[in-house]
Coordinates of C-alpha atoms in Angstrom, one line a residue:
Chain A
M1 CA 73.2 90.5 120.7
K2 CA 73.9 92.1 117.4
Q3 CA 72.8 95.5 118.8
L4 CA 75.2 95.1 121.7
I5 CA 78.2 94.3 119.4
L6 CA 77.2 97.3 117.2
F7 CA 77.0 99.6 120.3
T8 CA 80.3 98.4 121.6
L9 CA 82.0 99.1 118.2
V10 CA 80.4 102.5 117.9
L11 CA 81.4 103.4 121.5
G12 CA 84.9 102.2 120.8
L13 CA 84.9 104.4 117.7
I14 CA 83.7 107.5 119.6
S15 CA 86.3 107.1 122.4
C16 CA 89.3 107.0 120.0
K17 CA 91.5 110.0 119.6
V18 CA 91.2 111.3 116.0
E19 CA 94.3 112.7 114.4
D20 CA 94.5 115.4 111.7
P21 CA 96.3 113.8 108.7
I22 CA 98.1 117.0 107.8
S23 CA 99.7 117.5 111.2
P24 CA 103.4 117.6 110.6
G25 CA 105.3 114.5 111.4
L26 CA 102.3 112.1 111.9
L27 CA 102.2 110.3 108.5
V28 CA 105.4 111.6 106.9
P29 CA 108.7 112.9 108.4
R30 CA 109.0 116.6 108.9
T31 CA 110.9 118.6 106.3
V32 CA 113.8 121.0 107.1
E33 CA 111.2 123.8 107.4
E34 CA 109.6 122.0 110.3
D35 CA 112.6 120.4 111.9
N36 CA 115.6 122.7 112.6
T37 CA 117.7 119.7 113.7
L38 CA 118.0 118.4 110.1
P39 CA 121.1 119.5 108.2
S40 CA 120.1 122.0 105.5
L41 CA 121.3 124.8 103.2
T42 CA 119.3 127.7 101.8
L43 CA 120.1 128.1 98.1
N44 CA 118.1 130.0 95.4
Q45 CA 115.4 131.0 97.9
T46 CA 114.7 127.4 98.9
R47 CA 115.8 125.3 101.9
L48 CA 117.4 122.0 100.9
H49 CA 118.1 119.0 103.0
V50 CA 121.9 118.7 102.6
E51 CA 124.4 116.4 104.2
T52 CA 128.1 116.1 103.6
F53 CA 130.9 113.7 104.5
G54 CA 134.7 114.1 104.3
L55 CA 137.0 117.0 104.1
P56 CA 135.7 120.1 102.2
T57 CA 139.0 120.5 100.4
D58 CA 139.0 117.0 98.9
P59 CA 137.6 116.4 95.4
I60 CA 133.9 116.8 95.5
I61 CA 131.3 114.1 94.7
V62 CA 127.7 115.3 94.4
M63 CA 125.2 112.5 94.7
I64 CA 122.1 113.2 92.7
H65 CA 119.0 111.1 93.6
G66 CA 116.3 109.7 91.4
G67 CA 112.6 110.4 90.9
P68 CA 111.7 113.0 90.2
G69 CA 110.4 113.2 93.7
G70 CA 112.8 110.8 95.4
D71 CA 115.4 111.4 98.1
Y72 CA 119.0 110.5 98.8
R73 CA 118.4 108.1 101.6
S74 CA 119.1 105.0 99.4
L75 CA 122.3 106.5 98.2
L76 CA 123.9 107.0 101.6
K77 CA 126.2 104.0 101.2
A78 CA 128.2 106.4 99.0
K79 CA 129.5 108.2 102.0
A80 CA 132.1 105.5 101.9
F81 CA 133.8 107.6 99.3
A82 CA 134.8 110.0 102.1
D83 CA 137.2 107.4 103.4
D84 CA 138.8 107.5 99.9
S85 CA 139.5 111.2 100.3
Y86 CA 136.4 112.6 98.6
F87 CA 134.1 115.2 99.9
V88 CA 130.6 113.7 99.4
I89 CA 127.6 115.9 99.1
F90 CA 124.1 114.5 99.4
Y91 CA 121.0 116.7 98.8
D92 CA 117.3 116.3 98.4
Q93 CA 116.2 118.2 95.3
R94 CA 113.9 121.1 95.6
G95 CA 110.4 120.0 96.9
T96 CA 111.5 116.4 97.5
G97 CA 112.7 114.2 100.3
L98 CA 113.1 116.3 103.4
S99 CA 113.7 119.6 101.5
Q100 CA 111.3 122.5 101.8
R101 CA 107.9 122.0 100.1
L102 CA 106.7 124.5 97.5
D103 CA 103.3 125.4 96.4
R104 CA 102.2 123.8 93.1
S105 CA 102.0 127.3 91.6
F106 CA 105.8 127.5 91.7
Y107 CA 106.1 124.6 89.3
E108 CA 103.3 125.7 87.1
N109 CA 105.3 128.9 86.5
S110 CA 108.7 127.3 86.0
T111 CA 110.6 125.0 83.8
I112 CA 112.8 122.2 85.1
Q113 CA 115.8 124.5 84.8
F114 CA 115.6 125.2 88.5
Y115 CA 116.9 121.7 89.2
L116 CA 120.0 122.5 87.3
D117 CA 120.3 126.0 88.9
D118 CA 120.0 124.4 92.3
L119 CA 122.8 121.9 91.5
D120 CA 125.0 124.8 90.2
A121 CA 124.4 126.8 93.4
L122 CA 125.2 123.7 95.5
I123 CA 128.5 123.2 93.7
T124 CA 129.4 126.9 93.8
H125 CA 128.6 126.9 97.6
F126 CA 130.9 124.0 98.4
R127 CA 133.7 124.5 95.9
T128 CA 136.7 126.0 97.7
D129 CA 138.5 127.0 94.6
L130 CA 138.3 126.5 90.8
T131 CA 140.9 123.8 90.7
Q132 CA 138.9 121.5 93.0
Q133 CA 137.6 118.5 91.1
V134 CA 133.9 118.0 90.9
F135 CA 132.3 114.6 90.1
L136 CA 128.7 113.9 89.6
I137 CA 127.2 110.5 90.5
G138 CA 123.6 110.5 89.4
H139 CA 121.0 107.7 89.7
S140 CA 118.1 107.4 87.3
W141 CA 116.5 110.8 87.1
G142 CA 119.6 112.1 89.0
A143 CA 121.7 110.8 86.1
M144 CA 119.5 112.7 83.7
L145 CA 119.9 115.9 85.7
A146 CA 123.7 115.3 85.8
T147 CA 123.7 115.1 82.1
G148 CA 121.6 118.2 81.9
Y149 CA 124.1 120.0 84.0
I150 CA 127.1 118.8 82.0
N151 CA 125.3 119.9 78.9
Q152 CA 125.1 123.4 80.3
F153 CA 128.3 123.6 82.4
P154 CA 130.8 121.1 80.9
Q155 CA 133.7 123.1 82.1
K156 CA 132.6 122.7 85.8
I157 CA 132.7 118.9 85.9
T158 CA 135.7 116.7 86.1
G159 CA 133.8 113.4 85.5
A160 CA 130.5 111.7 86.0
I161 CA 129.1 108.3 86.8
L162 CA 125.6 107.8 85.4
A163 CA 123.5 105.0 86.8
E164 CA 120.6 104.0 84.5
P165 CA 119.2 107.3 83.4
G166 CA 115.8 106.5 81.7
G167 CA 116.7 108.8 78.8
F168 CA 118.2 112.2 78.0
T169 CA 115.1 113.3 76.0
W170 CA 111.5 113.0 77.0
T171 CA 110.8 110.8 74.0
Q172 CA 113.5 108.4 75.1
T173 CA 112.3 108.5 78.7
E174 CA 108.7 107.7 77.7
E175 CA 109.9 104.7 75.8
Y176 CA 111.9 103.4 78.8
L177 CA 108.9 104.1 81.2
S178 CA 106.6 102.1 78.9
R179 CA 108.8 99.1 79.4
S180 CA 109.8 99.6 83.1
N181 CA 106.3 100.4 84.3
K182 CA 104.2 97.9 82.4
L183 CA 100.6 98.0 83.7
K184 CA 99.0 94.7 84.6
F185 CA 95.4 95.8 85.4
F186 CA 94.3 92.8 87.3
S187 CA 97.5 92.4 89.4
E188 CA 97.7 92.7 93.2
A189 CA 100.5 95.2 92.8
L190 CA 98.7 97.7 90.7
N191 CA 95.4 97.4 92.7
D192 CA 97.4 97.8 96.0
A193 CA 98.8 101.0 94.5
V194 CA 95.6 102.6 93.4
F195 CA 93.0 101.4 95.9
P196 CA 94.0 104.2 98.4
D197 CA 92.8 106.8 95.8
Q198 CA 89.3 106.4 97.3
I199 CA 90.6 107.1 100.8
F200 CA 93.1 109.9 100.1
A201 CA 91.0 111.9 97.7
G202 CA 91.2 115.3 96.2
R203 CA 93.5 116.8 98.9
E204 CA 96.2 119.2 98.0
E205 CA 98.3 119.1 101.2
H206 CA 101.9 117.9 100.8
E207 CA 101.5 115.7 103.8
I208 CA 98.7 113.7 102.3
L209 CA 100.1 113.6 98.7
D210 CA 103.6 112.6 99.8
Y211 CA 102.1 109.9 102.1
K212 CA 99.8 108.5 99.4
A213 CA 102.9 108.3 97.1
A214 CA 104.4 105.7 99.4
Y215 CA 101.5 103.4 98.5
F216 CA 102.3 103.7 94.9
A217 CA 106.0 102.8 95.5
T218 CA 104.9 99.3 96.2
F219 CA 103.9 98.9 92.6
E220 CA 107.4 99.6 91.3
N221 CA 109.0 97.1 93.6
A222 CA 106.4 94.3 93.7
P223 CA 107.6 90.7 93.2
G224 CA 108.4 90.1 89.5
N225 CA 108.9 93.8 88.7
A226 CA 110.5 94.6 85.4
I227 CA 113.3 96.8 86.8
G228 CA 114.7 93.9 88.9
N229 CA 114.5 95.5 92.4
A230 CA 114.7 93.0 95.2
G231 CA 112.0 94.9 97.1
S232 CA 111.6 98.2 98.7
Y233 CA 114.5 100.4 99.6
P234 CA 115.0 103.1 102.2
F235 CA 113.5 106.5 101.7
W236 CA 112.3 109.4 103.9
R237 CA 109.5 111.1 102.0
S238 CA 108.3 111.3 98.4
G239 CA 107.9 114.7 96.8
A240 CA 104.5 114.0 95.1
V241 CA 103.9 117.5 93.8
A242 CA 107.5 117.8 92.4
F243 CA 107.1 114.5 90.7
D244 CA 103.6 115.3 89.3
E245 CA 104.7 118.7 88.0
A246 CA 107.9 117.4 86.4
I247 CA 105.9 114.8 84.4
K248 CA 103.4 117.5 83.4
F249 CA 106.2 119.8 82.3
A250 CA 107.9 117.0 80.3
E251 CA 104.6 116.0 78.6
R252 CA 103.8 119.6 77.8
E253 CA 107.2 120.9 76.6
G254 CA 109.6 117.9 76.5
F255 CA 113.3 118.2 77.3
D256 CA 116.6 117.5 75.6
F257 CA 119.7 117.3 77.7
T258 CA 122.0 116.4 74.8
T259 CA 122.3 119.5 72.7
D260 CA 125.9 120.3 73.5
L261 CA 127.2 116.9 74.8
S262 CA 129.3 116.3 71.7
G263 CA 131.8 118.7 73.1
F264 CA 132.3 116.9 76.4
N265 CA 135.2 114.5 75.7
T266 CA 135.8 113.4 79.3
K267 CA 135.2 109.7 79.9
V268 CA 131.8 109.1 81.5
L269 CA 131.1 105.8 83.4
F270 CA 127.7 104.5 82.4
A271 CA 126.4 101.9 84.9
Y272 CA 123.4 99.6 84.3
S273 CA 122.0 96.8 86.4
E274 CA 122.1 93.1 85.5
L275 CA 118.5 92.4 86.6
N276 CA 116.7 95.4 85.0
T277 CA 115.1 93.7 82.0
A278 CA 113.8 97.1 80.7
Y279 CA 117.3 98.5 80.4
Q280 CA 120.4 96.3 79.7
L281 CA 123.4 97.2 77.6
E282 CA 121.2 97.7 74.6
W283 CA 119.4 100.7 76.2
A284 CA 122.5 102.0 77.8
E285 CA 124.2 102.3 74.4
I286 CA 121.2 104.1 73.0
V287 CA 120.9 106.6 75.8
S288 CA 124.6 107.3 76.2
A289 CA 125.1 107.8 72.4
P290 CA 125.4 111.6 72.6
Y291 CA 128.5 111.3 74.9
P292 CA 131.7 110.9 72.8
N293 CA 133.5 109.0 75.4
V294 CA 131.7 106.3 77.4
A295 CA 132.7 103.3 79.4
F296 CA 130.0 100.8 80.3
T297 CA 129.8 98.6 83.4
S298 CA 127.1 96.2 84.5
I299 CA 126.3 96.0 88.2
A300 CA 125.9 92.4 89.1
N301 CA 123.0 90.9 91.0
S302 CA 121.0 94.2 91.2
G303 CA 118.0 95.9 89.7
H304 CA 117.4 99.6 89.0
E305 CA 118.2 100.7 92.5
L306 CA 121.7 99.7 91.9
L307 CA 123.5 102.1 94.3
Y308 CA 121.6 100.4 97.1
F309 CA 121.1 96.7 96.1
G310 CA 124.2 96.6 94.0
W311 CA 126.6 98.7 96.1
T312 CA 129.1 95.9 96.7
D313 CA 129.7 95.6 92.9
F314 CA 129.2 99.3 92.2
Y315 CA 131.6 100.8 94.8
P316 CA 134.9 99.3 93.5
K317 CA 134.0 100.0 89.9
A318 CA 133.1 103.6 90.7
L319 CA 136.2 104.1 92.8
T320 CA 138.4 102.8 90.0
Y321 CA 136.8 105.3 87.6
L322 CA 137.2 108.2 90.0
K323 CA 140.8 107.5 90.7
E324 CA 141.6 107.8 87.0
F325 CA 141.4 111.6 87.4
Chain B
M1 CA 89.7 97.6 115.1
N2 CA 91.1 95.1 112.5
K3 CA 89.7 94.0 109.2
Y4 CA 87.7 91.1 110.7
I5 CA 85.8 93.3 113.1
F6 CA 85.1 95.5 110.2
L7 CA 83.8 92.6 108.2
V8 CA 81.6 91.7 111.1
L9 CA 80.1 95.2 111.0
V10 CA 79.4 94.7 107.3
L11 CA 77.8 91.3 107.8
L12 CA 75.6 92.6 110.6
Q13 CA 74.4 95.2 108.1
I14 CA 73.6 92.3 105.7
G15 CA 71.6 90.7 108.5
Q16 CA 69.5 93.9 108.8
H17 CA 68.5 93.5 105.2
L18 CA 70.2 96.6 104.0
F19 CA 71.1 96.6 100.3
A20 CA 72.0 98.9 97.4
Q21 CA 71.4 98.6 93.7
T22 CA 71.6 99.9 90.2
L23 CA 68.0 99.7 89.0
N24 CA 65.8 100.0 85.9
W25 CA 62.6 101.3 87.7
A26 CA 60.5 100.5 84.6
S27 CA 61.5 96.8 84.5
I28 CA 60.6 96.0 88.1
E29 CA 57.5 93.9 88.4
A30 CA 55.2 94.1 91.4
E31 CA 56.2 90.7 92.6
D32 CA 60.0 91.5 92.4
K33 CA 61.4 91.8 95.9
H34 CA 65.0 90.7 95.5
F35 CA 67.8 91.9 93.3
L36 CA 71.0 90.0 92.9
S37 CA 73.9 91.3 90.9
L38 CA 77.3 90.2 89.8
V39 CA 79.7 93.0 89.2
I40 CA 83.0 93.7 87.4
Q41 CA 84.4 97.2 87.4
G42 CA 87.3 99.5 87.0
D43 CA 86.6 101.9 89.8
Y44 CA 89.8 103.3 91.4
S45 CA 91.1 99.7 91.0
M46 CA 90.0 96.7 89.0
N47 CA 87.3 94.9 91.1
Y48 CA 84.7 92.2 91.2
G49 CA 81.8 92.0 93.4
V50 CA 78.2 91.1 94.3
A51 CA 75.2 93.2 95.3
Y52 CA 71.9 92.4 96.8
G53 CA 68.8 94.5 97.0
Y54 CA 65.5 94.2 98.8
K55 CA 62.5 96.2 97.7
L56 CA 60.7 97.9 100.6
P57 CA 56.9 97.8 100.8
T58 CA 56.6 101.5 100.0
P59 CA 54.0 101.9 97.3
K60 CA 54.2 105.7 97.0
T61 CA 58.0 106.0 96.8
P62 CA 59.8 103.0 95.4
M63 CA 62.8 102.2 97.6
V64 CA 65.4 99.5 97.5
L65 CA 67.7 98.8 100.4
G66 CA 70.9 97.0 99.6
I67 CA 74.5 96.2 100.0
E68 CA 77.4 95.7 97.7
L69 CA 80.7 94.1 98.4
N70 CA 83.6 94.6 96.0
S71 CA 87.2 93.5 96.1
P72 CA 90.1 94.3 93.8
F73 CA 91.6 91.5 91.7
G74 CA 94.9 90.1 92.9
N75 CA 96.6 87.2 94.6
D76 CA 95.4 87.9 98.1
F77 CA 91.6 87.0 98.3
L78 CA 89.6 89.7 100.1
D79 CA 92.6 91.4 101.7
D80 CA 91.1 94.6 100.3
W81 CA 87.4 95.2 100.0
R82 CA 84.8 97.9 99.9
S83 CA 81.2 97.6 101.0
N84 CA 78.4 100.0 100.2
V85 CA 75.2 99.9 102.2
N86 CA 72.5 102.3 100.9
L87 CA 69.0 103.2 100.1
H88 CA 67.9 103.8 96.5
M89 CA 64.8 106.0 96.3
R90 CA 62.9 107.1 93.2
L91 CA 61.7 110.5 94.2
W92 CA 60.1 111.8 91.0
E93 CA 58.7 110.2 87.9
R94 CA 56.9 111.5 84.8
N95 CA 56.3 109.9 81.4
G96 CA 59.2 107.5 81.8
F97 CA 61.7 110.1 83.2
A98 CA 62.7 109.5 86.8
W99 CA 65.0 111.1 89.3
S100 CA 66.4 109.0 92.2
L101 CA 68.6 109.6 95.2
N102 CA 70.9 107.0 96.6
P103 CA 72.6 107.8 100.0
G104 CA 74.8 105.2 101.5
F105 CA 77.4 104.3 104.1
V106 CA 80.7 103.0 102.8
T107 CA 83.4 100.9 104.5
K108 CA 86.7 100.0 103.1
N109 CA 89.5 97.6 104.2
Y110 CA 93.0 97.7 102.7
T111 CA 96.0 95.6 103.4
S112 CA 99.4 95.8 101.8
E113 CA 103.1 95.8 102.9
V114 CA 102.7 99.6 103.5
A115 CA 99.8 99.7 105.9
N116 CA 96.4 98.4 106.9
L117 CA 93.6 100.8 106.4
N118 CA 90.0 100.7 107.6
N119 CA 87.9 103.5 106.4
V120 CA 84.3 104.6 106.8
G121 CA 82.6 107.3 104.8
F122 CA 79.3 108.2 103.1
V123 CA 78.2 108.4 99.5
L124 CA 75.4 110.4 97.9
K125 CA 74.5 109.4 94.4
T126 CA 71.8 110.9 92.2
Q127 CA 70.4 109.7 88.9
L128 CA 68.2 111.3 86.3
G129 CA 67.1 109.0 83.5
Y130 CA 64.6 107.7 81.0
Y131 CA 63.3 104.3 81.9
K132 CA 61.3 101.8 79.7
A133 CA 60.7 98.2 80.4
R134 CA 63.3 97.0 77.9
G135 CA 66.0 99.5 78.8
S136 CA 67.0 102.8 80.3
F137 CA 69.6 105.6 80.1
A138 CA 70.5 107.7 83.0
A139 CA 73.0 110.4 84.0
D140 CA 74.8 109.8 87.3
V141 CA 76.5 112.1 89.7
S142 CA 77.9 110.9 93.0
Y143 CA 79.8 112.4 95.9
E144 CA 81.8 110.2 98.3
R145 CA 83.5 111.5 101.4
T146 CA 85.7 109.7 103.8
L147 CA 84.8 110.3 107.5
F148 CA 87.4 108.4 109.5
S149 CA 90.3 106.1 108.8
K150 CA 92.1 103.7 111.1
I151 CA 95.6 103.3 109.9
A152 CA 98.1 100.6 111.2
H153 CA 101.4 100.9 109.5
T154 CA 103.5 97.9 108.6
G155 CA 106.3 98.4 106.1
L156 CA 106.5 102.1 106.5
K157 CA 107.6 101.8 110.1
A158 CA 110.9 100.4 109.0
Y159 CA 111.7 103.7 107.3
Y160 CA 109.9 106.1 109.6
P161 CA 109.6 104.5 113.1
A162 CA 107.8 107.6 114.5
I163 CA 104.9 107.2 112.0
R164 CA 101.6 107.5 113.9
D165 CA 99.1 104.6 113.9
G166 CA 95.6 105.5 114.9
W167 CA 92.4 107.1 113.8
Y168 CA 92.5 110.0 111.3
S169 CA 89.8 112.5 110.3
S170 CA 88.5 112.9 106.8
T171 CA 91.2 112.4 104.1
G172 CA 89.1 113.8 101.3
A173 CA 86.3 113.2 98.9
N174 CA 85.7 112.1 95.3
I175 CA 83.1 113.1 92.8
K176 CA 82.0 111.0 89.9
V177 CA 80.2 112.1 86.8
G178 CA 78.9 109.6 84.3
A179 CA 76.1 107.7 82.7
T180 CA 74.4 104.3 83.0
L181 CA 73.0 102.3 80.0
N182 CA 70.7 99.4 80.7
Y183 CA 69.1 96.5 78.8
S184 CA 66.4 94.5 80.4
F185 CA 65.3 91.0 79.3
R186 CA 63.0 88.6 81.1
A187 CA 64.0 88.7 84.8
Y188 CA 67.5 90.1 84.1
D189 CA 69.0 93.6 83.8
L190 CA 72.3 94.4 82.2
F191 CA 73.9 97.7 83.3
L192 CA 76.9 99.5 81.9
S193 CA 78.1 102.6 83.7
L194 CA 80.9 104.8 82.4
G195 CA 82.2 108.0 83.7
K196 CA 85.1 110.0 85.2
P197 CA 86.1 110.4 88.8
F198 CA 87.5 113.6 90.2
G199 CA 89.1 114.5 93.5
Q200 CA 87.1 117.0 95.5
D201 CA 89.5 119.8 94.3
F202 CA 89.3 118.7 90.7
K203 CA 93.1 118.8 90.6
N204 CA 94.3 115.8 92.6
N205 CA 92.2 113.1 90.8
P206 CA 92.3 109.3 91.1
T207 CA 95.0 107.5 89.1
L208 CA 92.5 105.6 87.1
P209 CA 91.0 108.4 85.0
F210 CA 87.7 106.7 84.3
Y211 CA 85.3 104.3 85.9
A212 CA 83.5 101.5 84.2
D213 CA 81.0 99.2 85.8
L214 CA 79.4 96.2 84.2
R215 CA 76.8 94.2 86.1
I216 CA 74.2 91.6 85.5
Q217 CA 71.2 91.5 87.8
K218 CA 68.5 89.1 88.4
R219 CA 65.1 90.2 89.8
F220 CA 63.1 87.6 91.7

């Protein structure tokens, strides 16, 4: 009897169609390289997943997603700003989301300056004239990039809303991460995140690395998480190599996005979430200190993913700020 | 094939008296036939487990068949587990030094809000050590490759409806390099294994940058 069950199972195994995990589109969505129907733009020799809403002649809002290695899907509620007479630009950063993937060697030979160069090229591409206002709304890592951009090109930005940047230097960011990503070694959440390491093992292909990253995302948003997220939030595809290499760069060389911020006297709106126990006003004040002119706002009933979970409270506060200009 | 059919497959293997073990060859008495171990480890994840070995009647080449079942710590009991069925063979011995080979068949089951994974693979471990009745020290190298995975997505379908459920070919291999220290007393052996895991490309390595395995074994 046991032999019969074994034989049936083995026969069932043999008769199943076996897929190749790196075939495009099976485990992760296709990027703009593999799917020509996705909206895209080629800038700085890379093809980015880009989407816009509103009239191109209206004041520009550039939405900058978090990560590194995230995508803009959870920010899409912000297309509502188009109904308020703004031209809203969403883009997946280089090597992330549905943007073109790059070989790891690109990152090994680069600094993170390319993120700022790509943002600059994006703004230059869409700006119809030099009087057109440009606002940056950045979330988490996106808010850090926004600050890095303002630090280099303050004259190009009309205003900015920064939603919970972890820090504007690597030292600051490390300190925030130590609180927000506290490891509980015997927890279901952590073990659920790392168990797949023995199944997806030692493969370099983006399809496998990006797919495996989705398993790790459950750790961040598990019940009782420090950053206050209510659960998972929409995404398309993680940029695992982009994330990994950004961390390696930061650990190796650090970064400081604040060197010239003292000259940016424009008011910046600094948003933090009510439920992120690792952040709060205390950390917002520390991180924002290099800006001379900051207004703080707490987003109610939301954790770190505040442009998604806290949109109802964020939207009117953001609009009020934007309409001041 | 769901996780319960997978577990049946594993239990059938138990019924066939197939087992795997960490062993101090020098502490095994002639009358020892069975080896029962309790395990706690950090090996990809933080796990606990049991292992059972049966010494085959092969006087020329000592061999132990066995099985090990490990499960990560967490709230959901046995939603994730790993079984290892293998044959531990001492192929060479001289003056207390011994070399052994340990091929095995590995099955894994994983359940989370992302997906359910059933995976089969093989592992080949080799040990070269020095064994005395009261203790041993050995260097370990192992290679573990996935063969097939059955993936049934749950939460990910909400964000990517076109994601493909089904059987997938090999998704990679890991290599481990480490050492095992052992202390033997009466009918018991205490083993501590420490080492480092690598992905097969030595670039994309497991998140947990080390492995540590502590087990107590009774021989009877």
